[in-house]
Coordinates of C-alpha atoms in Angstrom, one line a residue:
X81 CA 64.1 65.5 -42.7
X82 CA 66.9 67.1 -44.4
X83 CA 70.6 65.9 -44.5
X84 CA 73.2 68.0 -44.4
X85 CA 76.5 66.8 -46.0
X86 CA 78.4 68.1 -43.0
X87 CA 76.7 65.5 -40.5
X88 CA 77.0 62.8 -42.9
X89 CA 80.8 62.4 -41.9
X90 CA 80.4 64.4 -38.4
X91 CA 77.5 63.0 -36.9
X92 CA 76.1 59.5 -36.1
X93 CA 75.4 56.2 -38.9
X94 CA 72.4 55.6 -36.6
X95 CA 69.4 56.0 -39.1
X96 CA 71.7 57.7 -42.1
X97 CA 71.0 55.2 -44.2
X98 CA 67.1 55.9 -44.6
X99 CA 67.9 59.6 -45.6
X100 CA 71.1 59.7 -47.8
X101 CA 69.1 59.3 -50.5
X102 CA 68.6 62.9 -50.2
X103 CA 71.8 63.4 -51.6
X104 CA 72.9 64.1 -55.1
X105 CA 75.7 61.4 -56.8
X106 CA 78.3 64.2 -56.3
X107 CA 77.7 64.8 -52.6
X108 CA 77.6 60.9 -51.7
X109 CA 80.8 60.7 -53.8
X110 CA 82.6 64.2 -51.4
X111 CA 81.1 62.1 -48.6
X112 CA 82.6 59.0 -48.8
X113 CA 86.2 60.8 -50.0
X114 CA 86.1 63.3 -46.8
X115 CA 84.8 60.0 -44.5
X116 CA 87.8 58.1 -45.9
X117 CA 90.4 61.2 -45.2
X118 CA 89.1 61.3 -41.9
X119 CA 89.5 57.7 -40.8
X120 CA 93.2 58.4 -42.1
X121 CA 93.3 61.4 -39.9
X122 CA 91.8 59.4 -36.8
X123 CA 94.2 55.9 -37.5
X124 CA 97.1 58.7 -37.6
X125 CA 96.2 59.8 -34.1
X126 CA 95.6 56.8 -32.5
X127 CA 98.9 55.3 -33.4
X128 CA 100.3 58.3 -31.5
X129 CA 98.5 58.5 -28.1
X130 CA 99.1 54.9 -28.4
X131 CA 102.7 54.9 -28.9
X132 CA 103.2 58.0 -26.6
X133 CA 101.1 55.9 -23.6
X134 CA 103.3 53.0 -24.0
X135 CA 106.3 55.3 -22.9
X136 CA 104.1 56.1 -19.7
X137 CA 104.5 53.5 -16.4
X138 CA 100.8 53.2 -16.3
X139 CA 99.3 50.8 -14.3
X140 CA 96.9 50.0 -16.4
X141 CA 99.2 49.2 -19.4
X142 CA 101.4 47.3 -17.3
X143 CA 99.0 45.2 -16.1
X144 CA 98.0 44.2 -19.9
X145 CA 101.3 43.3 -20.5
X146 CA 101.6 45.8 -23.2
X147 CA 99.9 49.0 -24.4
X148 CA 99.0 46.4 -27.8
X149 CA 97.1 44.0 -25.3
X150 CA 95.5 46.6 -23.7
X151 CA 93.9 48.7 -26.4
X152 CA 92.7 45.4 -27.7
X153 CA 91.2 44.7 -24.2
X154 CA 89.4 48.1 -24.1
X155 CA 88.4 48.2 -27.8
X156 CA 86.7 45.9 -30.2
X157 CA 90.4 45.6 -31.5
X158 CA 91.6 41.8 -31.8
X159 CA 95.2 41.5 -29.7
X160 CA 97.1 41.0 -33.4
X161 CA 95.6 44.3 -34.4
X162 CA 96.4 46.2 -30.9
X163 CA 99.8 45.1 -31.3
X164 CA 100.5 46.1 -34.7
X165 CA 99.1 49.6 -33.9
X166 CA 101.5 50.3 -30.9
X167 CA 104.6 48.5 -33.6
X168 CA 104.3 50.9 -35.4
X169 CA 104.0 54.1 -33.5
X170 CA 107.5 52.7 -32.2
X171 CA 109.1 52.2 -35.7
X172 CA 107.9 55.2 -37.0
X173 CA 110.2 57.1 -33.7
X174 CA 113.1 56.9 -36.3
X175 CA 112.2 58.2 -39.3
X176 CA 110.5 61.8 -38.8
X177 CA 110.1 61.6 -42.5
X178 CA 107.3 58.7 -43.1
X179 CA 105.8 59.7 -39.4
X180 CA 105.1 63.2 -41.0
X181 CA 103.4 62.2 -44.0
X182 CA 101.7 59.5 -42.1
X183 CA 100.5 62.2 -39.8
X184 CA 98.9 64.2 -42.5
X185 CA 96.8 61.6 -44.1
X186 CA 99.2 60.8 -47.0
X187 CA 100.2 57.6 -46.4
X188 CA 98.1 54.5 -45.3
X189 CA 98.3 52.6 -42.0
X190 CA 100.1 49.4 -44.3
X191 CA 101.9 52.0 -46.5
X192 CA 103.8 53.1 -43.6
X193 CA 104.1 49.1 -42.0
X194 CA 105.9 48.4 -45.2
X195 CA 108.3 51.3 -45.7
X196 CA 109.6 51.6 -42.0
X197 CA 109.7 47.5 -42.1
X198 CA 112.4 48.6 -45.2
X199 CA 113.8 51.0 -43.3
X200 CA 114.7 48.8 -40.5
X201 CA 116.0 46.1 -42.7
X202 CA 117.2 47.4 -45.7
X203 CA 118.9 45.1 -48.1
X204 CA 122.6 44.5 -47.1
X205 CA 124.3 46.3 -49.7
X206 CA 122.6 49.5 -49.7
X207 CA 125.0 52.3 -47.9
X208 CA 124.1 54.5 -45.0
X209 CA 123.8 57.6 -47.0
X210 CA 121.3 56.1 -49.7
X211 CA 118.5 55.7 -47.1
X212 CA 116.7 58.9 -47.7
X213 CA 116.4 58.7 -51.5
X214 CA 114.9 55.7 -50.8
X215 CA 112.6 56.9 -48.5
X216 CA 111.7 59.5 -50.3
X217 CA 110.8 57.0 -53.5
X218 CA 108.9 54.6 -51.2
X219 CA 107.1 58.4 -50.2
X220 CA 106.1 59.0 -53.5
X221 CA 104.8 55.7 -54.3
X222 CA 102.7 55.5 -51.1
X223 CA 101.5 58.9 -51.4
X224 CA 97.9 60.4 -52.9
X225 CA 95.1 58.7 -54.6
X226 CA 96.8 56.7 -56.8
X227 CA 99.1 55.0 -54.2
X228 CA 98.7 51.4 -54.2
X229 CA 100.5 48.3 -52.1
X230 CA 101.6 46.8 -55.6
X231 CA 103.3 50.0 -56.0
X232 CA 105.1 50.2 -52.8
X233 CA 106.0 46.4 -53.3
X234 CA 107.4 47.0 -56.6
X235 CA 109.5 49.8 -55.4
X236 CA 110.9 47.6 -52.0
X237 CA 111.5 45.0 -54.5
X238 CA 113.5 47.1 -56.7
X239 CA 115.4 48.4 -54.2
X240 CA 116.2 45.3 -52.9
X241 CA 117.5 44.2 -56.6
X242 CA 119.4 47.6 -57.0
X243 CA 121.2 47.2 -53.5
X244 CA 123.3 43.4 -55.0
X245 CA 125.4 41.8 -52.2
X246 CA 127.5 38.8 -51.8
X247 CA 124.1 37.1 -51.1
X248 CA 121.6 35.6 -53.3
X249 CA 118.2 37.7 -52.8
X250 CA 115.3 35.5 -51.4
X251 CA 113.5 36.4 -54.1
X252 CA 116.0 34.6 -56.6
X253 CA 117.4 32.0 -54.1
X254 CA 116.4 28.6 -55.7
X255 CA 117.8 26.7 -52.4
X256 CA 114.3 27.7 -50.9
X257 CA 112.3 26.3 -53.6
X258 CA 109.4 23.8 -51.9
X259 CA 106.6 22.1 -53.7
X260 CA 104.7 19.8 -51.6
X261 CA 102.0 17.3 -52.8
X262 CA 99.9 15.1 -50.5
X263 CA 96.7 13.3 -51.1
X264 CA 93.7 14.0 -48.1
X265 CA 91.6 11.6 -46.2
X266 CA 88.9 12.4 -49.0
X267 CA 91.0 11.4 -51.7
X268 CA 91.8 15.1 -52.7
X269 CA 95.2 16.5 -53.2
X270 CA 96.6 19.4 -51.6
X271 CA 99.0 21.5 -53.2
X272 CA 101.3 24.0 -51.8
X273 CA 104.4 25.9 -53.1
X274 CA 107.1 28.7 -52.5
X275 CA 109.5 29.2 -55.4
X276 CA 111.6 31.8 -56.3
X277 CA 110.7 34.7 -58.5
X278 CA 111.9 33.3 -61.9
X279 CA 110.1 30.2 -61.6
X280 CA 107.0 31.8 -60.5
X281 CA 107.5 34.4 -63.3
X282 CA 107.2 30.9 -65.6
X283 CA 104.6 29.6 -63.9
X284 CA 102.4 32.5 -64.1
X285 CA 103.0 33.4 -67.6
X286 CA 102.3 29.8 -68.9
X287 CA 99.1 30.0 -67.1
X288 CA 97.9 33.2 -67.7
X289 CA 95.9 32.2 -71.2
X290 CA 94.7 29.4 -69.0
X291 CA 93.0 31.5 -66.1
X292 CA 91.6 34.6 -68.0
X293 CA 87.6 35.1 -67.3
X294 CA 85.9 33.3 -70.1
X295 CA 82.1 34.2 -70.9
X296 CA 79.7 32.1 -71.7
X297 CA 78.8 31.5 -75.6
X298 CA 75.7 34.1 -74.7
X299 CA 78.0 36.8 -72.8
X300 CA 77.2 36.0 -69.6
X301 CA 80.4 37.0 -67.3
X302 CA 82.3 33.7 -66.1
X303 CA 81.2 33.1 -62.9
X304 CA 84.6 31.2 -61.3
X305 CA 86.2 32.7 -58.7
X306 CA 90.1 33.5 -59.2
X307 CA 91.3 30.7 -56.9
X308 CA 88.9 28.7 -59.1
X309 CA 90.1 29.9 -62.6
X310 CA 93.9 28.7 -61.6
X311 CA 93.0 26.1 -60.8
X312 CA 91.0 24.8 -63.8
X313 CA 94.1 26.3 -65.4
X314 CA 96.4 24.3 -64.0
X315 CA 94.9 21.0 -64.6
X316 CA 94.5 22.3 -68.0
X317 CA 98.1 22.8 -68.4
X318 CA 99.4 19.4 -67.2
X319 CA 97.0 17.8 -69.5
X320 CA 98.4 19.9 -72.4
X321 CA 102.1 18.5 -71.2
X322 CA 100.9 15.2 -71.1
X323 CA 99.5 15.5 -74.8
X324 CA 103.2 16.5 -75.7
X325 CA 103.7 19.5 -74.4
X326 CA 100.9 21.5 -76.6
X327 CA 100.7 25.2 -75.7
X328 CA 98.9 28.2 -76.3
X329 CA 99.2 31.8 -76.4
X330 CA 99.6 34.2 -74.3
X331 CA 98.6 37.7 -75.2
X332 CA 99.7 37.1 -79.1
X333 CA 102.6 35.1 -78.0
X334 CA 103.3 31.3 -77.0
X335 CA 104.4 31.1 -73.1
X336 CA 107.4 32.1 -72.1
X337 CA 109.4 34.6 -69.3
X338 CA 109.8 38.4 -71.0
X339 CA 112.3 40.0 -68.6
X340 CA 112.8 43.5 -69.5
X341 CA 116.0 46.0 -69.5
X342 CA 117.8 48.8 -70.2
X343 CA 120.8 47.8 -72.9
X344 CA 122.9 50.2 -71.6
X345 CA 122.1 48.9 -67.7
X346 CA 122.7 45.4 -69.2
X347 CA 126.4 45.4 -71.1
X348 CA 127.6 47.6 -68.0
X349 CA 126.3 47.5 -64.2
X350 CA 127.0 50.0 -62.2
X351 CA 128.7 49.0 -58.5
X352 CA 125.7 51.0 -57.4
X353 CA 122.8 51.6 -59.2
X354 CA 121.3 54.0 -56.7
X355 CA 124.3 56.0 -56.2
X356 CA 123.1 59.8 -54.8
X357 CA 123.4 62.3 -57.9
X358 CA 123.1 66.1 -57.7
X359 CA 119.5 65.7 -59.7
X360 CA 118.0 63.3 -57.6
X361 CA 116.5 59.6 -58.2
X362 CA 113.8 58.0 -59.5
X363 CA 113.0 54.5 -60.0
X364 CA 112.8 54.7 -63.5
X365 CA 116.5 55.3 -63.5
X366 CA 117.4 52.3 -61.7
X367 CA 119.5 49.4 -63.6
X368 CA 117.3 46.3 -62.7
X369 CA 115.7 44.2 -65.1
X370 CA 111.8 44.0 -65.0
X371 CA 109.4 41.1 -65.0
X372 CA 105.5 41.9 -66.5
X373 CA 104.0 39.5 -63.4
X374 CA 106.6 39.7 -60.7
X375 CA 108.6 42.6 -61.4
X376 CA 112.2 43.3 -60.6
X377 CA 114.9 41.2 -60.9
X378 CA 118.8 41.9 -60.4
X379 CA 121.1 42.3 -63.0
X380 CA 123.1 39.5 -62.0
X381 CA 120.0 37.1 -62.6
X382 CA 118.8 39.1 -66.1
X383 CA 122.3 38.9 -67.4
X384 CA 122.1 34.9 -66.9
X385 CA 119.1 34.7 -68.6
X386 CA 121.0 37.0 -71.3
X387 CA 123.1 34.4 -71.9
X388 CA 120.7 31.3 -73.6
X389 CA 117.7 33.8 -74.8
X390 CA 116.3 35.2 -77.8
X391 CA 116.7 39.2 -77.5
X392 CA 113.9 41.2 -79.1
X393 CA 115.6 44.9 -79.1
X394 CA 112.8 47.6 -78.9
X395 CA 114.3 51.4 -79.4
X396 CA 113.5 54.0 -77.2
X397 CA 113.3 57.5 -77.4
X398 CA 114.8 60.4 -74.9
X399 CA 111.3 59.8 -72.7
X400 CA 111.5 55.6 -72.4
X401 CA 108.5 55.3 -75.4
X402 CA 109.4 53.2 -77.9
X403 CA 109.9 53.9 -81.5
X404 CA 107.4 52.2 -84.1
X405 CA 108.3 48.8 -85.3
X406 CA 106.6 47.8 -88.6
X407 CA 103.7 49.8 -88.8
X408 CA 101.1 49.8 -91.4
X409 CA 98.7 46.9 -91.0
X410 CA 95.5 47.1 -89.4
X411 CA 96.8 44.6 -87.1
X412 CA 99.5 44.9 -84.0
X413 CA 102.4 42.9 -85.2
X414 CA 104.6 40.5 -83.0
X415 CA 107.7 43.2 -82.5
X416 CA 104.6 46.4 -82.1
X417 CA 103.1 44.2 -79.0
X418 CA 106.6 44.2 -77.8
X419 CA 107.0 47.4 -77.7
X420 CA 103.8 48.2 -76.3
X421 CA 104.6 45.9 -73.0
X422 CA 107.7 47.9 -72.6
X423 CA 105.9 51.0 -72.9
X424 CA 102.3 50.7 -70.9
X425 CA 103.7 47.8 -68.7
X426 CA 100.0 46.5 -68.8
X427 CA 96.7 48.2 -68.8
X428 CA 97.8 51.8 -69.4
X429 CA 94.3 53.1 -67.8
X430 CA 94.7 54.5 -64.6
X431 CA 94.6 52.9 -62.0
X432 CA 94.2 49.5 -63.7
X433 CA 96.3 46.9 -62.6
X434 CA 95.8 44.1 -65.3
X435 CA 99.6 41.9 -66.2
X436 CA 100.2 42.8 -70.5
X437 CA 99.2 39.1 -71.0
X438 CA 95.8 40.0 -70.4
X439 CA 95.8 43.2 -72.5
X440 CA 94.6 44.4 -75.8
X441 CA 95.9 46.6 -78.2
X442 CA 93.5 49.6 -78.6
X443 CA 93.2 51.9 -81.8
X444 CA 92.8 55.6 -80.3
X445 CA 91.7 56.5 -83.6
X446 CA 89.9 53.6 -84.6
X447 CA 91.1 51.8 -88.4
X448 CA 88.0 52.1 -89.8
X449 CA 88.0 56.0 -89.5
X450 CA 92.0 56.2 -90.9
X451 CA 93.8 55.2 -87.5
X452 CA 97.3 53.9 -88.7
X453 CA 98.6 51.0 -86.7
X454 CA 101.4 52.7 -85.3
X455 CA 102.7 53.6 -82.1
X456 CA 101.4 56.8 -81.7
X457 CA 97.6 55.9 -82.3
X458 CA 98.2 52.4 -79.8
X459 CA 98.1 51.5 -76.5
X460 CA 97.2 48.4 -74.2
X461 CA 93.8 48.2 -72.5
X462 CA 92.6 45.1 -70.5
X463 CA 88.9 43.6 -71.7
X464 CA 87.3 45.7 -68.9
X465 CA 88.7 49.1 -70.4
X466 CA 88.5 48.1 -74.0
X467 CA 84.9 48.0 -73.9
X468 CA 84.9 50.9 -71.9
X469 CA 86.2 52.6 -74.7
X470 CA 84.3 51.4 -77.6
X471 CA 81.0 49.7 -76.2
X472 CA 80.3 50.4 -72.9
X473 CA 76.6 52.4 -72.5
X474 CA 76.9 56.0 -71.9
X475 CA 80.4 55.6 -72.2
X476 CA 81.2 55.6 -75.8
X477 CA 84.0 58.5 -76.6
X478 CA 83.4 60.3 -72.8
X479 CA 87.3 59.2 -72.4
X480 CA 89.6 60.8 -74.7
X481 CA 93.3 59.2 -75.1
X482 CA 96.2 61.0 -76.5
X483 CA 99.8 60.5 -76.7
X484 CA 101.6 63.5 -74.8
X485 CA 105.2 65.2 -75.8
X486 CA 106.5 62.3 -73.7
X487 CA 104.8 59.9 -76.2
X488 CA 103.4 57.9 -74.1
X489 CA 99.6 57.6 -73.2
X490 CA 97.4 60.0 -71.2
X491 CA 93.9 59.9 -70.3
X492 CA 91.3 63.2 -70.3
X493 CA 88.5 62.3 -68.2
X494 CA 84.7 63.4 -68.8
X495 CA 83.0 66.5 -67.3
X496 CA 81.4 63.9 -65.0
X497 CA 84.3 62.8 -63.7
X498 CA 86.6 65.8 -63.8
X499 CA 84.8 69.5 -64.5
X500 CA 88.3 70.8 -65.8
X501 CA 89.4 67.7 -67.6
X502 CA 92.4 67.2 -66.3
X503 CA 95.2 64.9 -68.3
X504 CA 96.1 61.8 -66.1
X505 CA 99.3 59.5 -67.2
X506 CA 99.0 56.3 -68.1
X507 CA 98.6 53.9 -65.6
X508 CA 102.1 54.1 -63.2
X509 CA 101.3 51.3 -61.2
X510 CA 104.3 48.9 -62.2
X511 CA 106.6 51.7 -63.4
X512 CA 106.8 53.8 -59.7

């Protein structure tokens, strides 16, 4: 029996797992791409009849005490996820903008939660008429493939740091700080924290040697999960304290917090950083200062780190890419690494999400073959993508990477992947 790759999406999963292998790679791949832009299309619609019947004096709905209680009563819907459906049909009333895109399958059911949660609350200093730049920078970050919930974070968060008032930011408010400790019935200990940014910002970077995967002696993958990695990180760092405070590096570098910013942005802070221009806004633009785990952090706070720190200056050009520093060994120097972080912000492959710590620096034209170590022939890959690029079976030179006019990294997919071979940017996922 023949499948057709029109029923796959439109018909039944009843028995469609006995014939797909019918289909080619290519048409499982337009399959599960057109199956994932209709449930889009569907969670669209349903957050519509559902907001539009909880506007109707139905019995029914009444009686459930709720439209969200009552969809959960005639679905297989827990009450939590009833209720957030017929929230956000309500919050998205307001803001014809992000219900329009949301309509059309560009923006994800949590995409849209986030942004009209901003909308609703927007930080306290942020005037009226700045609301729709913003939305339309939380739009871009939550729209098309690449759109990811670290992105739209990131661009909330720098918002929120953009938008300084009179009060401290959660984020940086150290009044909040908790650490709790207590020992179990079974002798264990349980350990449970909420700090502010900065000091997770520390915390993370001094453990981030300490919790990378670690393969065995014969290359076998490491087998911890994450949760378990941290912590056999952790007890690995208090044992380095308690043998005097030993450290080691992280990503070339001994542990410490890297807070990035403009100098400009940093000798003179705007009243408002996101004031309206005639050529519009992007985040890039914005004077905040920039964290590689946690991201933004006001200028207020980078300034008072700017006061007791040692300054590495890295010069830019007219497109934000650094300048070389020092080139001319086969290896990255200190200040070249630098750069690098303030240029790929991490894993410059995209779509990758990996922090710079756990980054290496890749040759695009290998050493060996006359690569000079210099900006123009680097740029940061995690482990994964490094050996994608040099190793990996029926992999080896299918990705080409070359630095663009704006001299920074771009990424030509194979045939395989792409038939025209488009150029993709580096990976945008912390610079949104």
């Amino acid at each position: 029996m023949s499948v057709l790759l029109s029923d796959v999406v439109s018909g039944s999963a009843v028995g469609l797992r006995g014939r797909l292998w019918r289909l080619s790679a290519s048409e499982l791949r337009t399959a599960a791409i057109e199956a994932s832009a209709e449930i889009l299309r569907l969670e669209a619609v349903r957050v519509a009849v559902v907001d539009e019947l909880s506007m109707c004096r139905d019995d029914q709905v009444i009686a459930s005490r709720g439209v969200g209680c009552w969809l959960a009563a005639n679905t297989m819907l827990q009450v939590r996820g009833g209720k957030k459906i017929a929230a956000l049909g309500a919050a998205l009333r307001p803001f014809p903008a992000v219900a329009a895109r949301f309509d059309v399958g560009d923006c994800s059911f949590d995409h849209a939660v986030l942004i009209v949660a901003f909308c609703e609350s927007p930080p306290k200093g942020m005037p009226e008429e700045a609301l729709p730049r913003c939305i339309d920078l939380l739009l871009a970050a939550a729209s098309g493939v690449e759109a990811t919930t670290t992105k739209v974070r990131n661009v909330i968060a720098t918002l929120e740091r953009v938008f300084e008032s009179d009060e401290v930011p959660p984020a940086e408010d150290v009044d909040r700080n908790e650490l709790r400790i207590a020992s179990t019935l079974n002798g264990r200990v349980v350990v449970r924290g909420d700090f502010d940014a900065l000091t997770g910002e520390m915390l993370l970077s001094a453990l981030s040697n300490l919790t990378m995967p670690t393969p065995a002696p014969d290359g076998t993958p490491d087998c911890r999960s994450a949760a378990k990695r941290t912590a056999d990180g952790f007890t690995e760092l208090i044992r380095r304290y308690l043998d005097c405070a030993k450290t080691g590096t992280d990503g070339g570098q001994r542990p410490h917090v890297n807070v990035h910013i403009n100098a400009r942005d940093l000798a003179e802070h705007r009243d408002c950083a996101a004031t309206p221009t005639d050529d519009g806004m992007a985040v890039s633009d914005l004077d905040v200062g920039h964290m590689p785990w946690l991201g933004p952090l006001s200028v207020s706070q980078t300034r008072l780190l700017g006061c007791d720190c040692f300054l590495s200056t890295v010069l830019l050009d007219d497109h934000g890419a650094p300048l070389d520093a020092k080139p001319g060994k086969r290896l990255v120097s200190a200040e070249q690494r630098v750069a690098l972080i303030a240029r790929d912000k991490g894993c410059a492959f995209p779509g990758c999400t990996c922090v710079p710590a756990w980054t290496d620096v890749h040759h695009i034209r290998h050493w060996a073959n006359g690569g000079p170590t210099v900006m123009s022939n680097l740029v940061l890959l995690c482990r994964s993508h490094h050996r994608l690029m040099h190793r990996k079976s029926g992999f080896v030179g299918k990705w080409v990477i070359r630095i663009g006019v704006d001299n920074k990294p771009w990424f030509i997919p194979p045939p395989s992947i792409d038939p025209g071979q488009h150029p993709r940017p580096g990976n945008t996922t912390f610079k949104t």
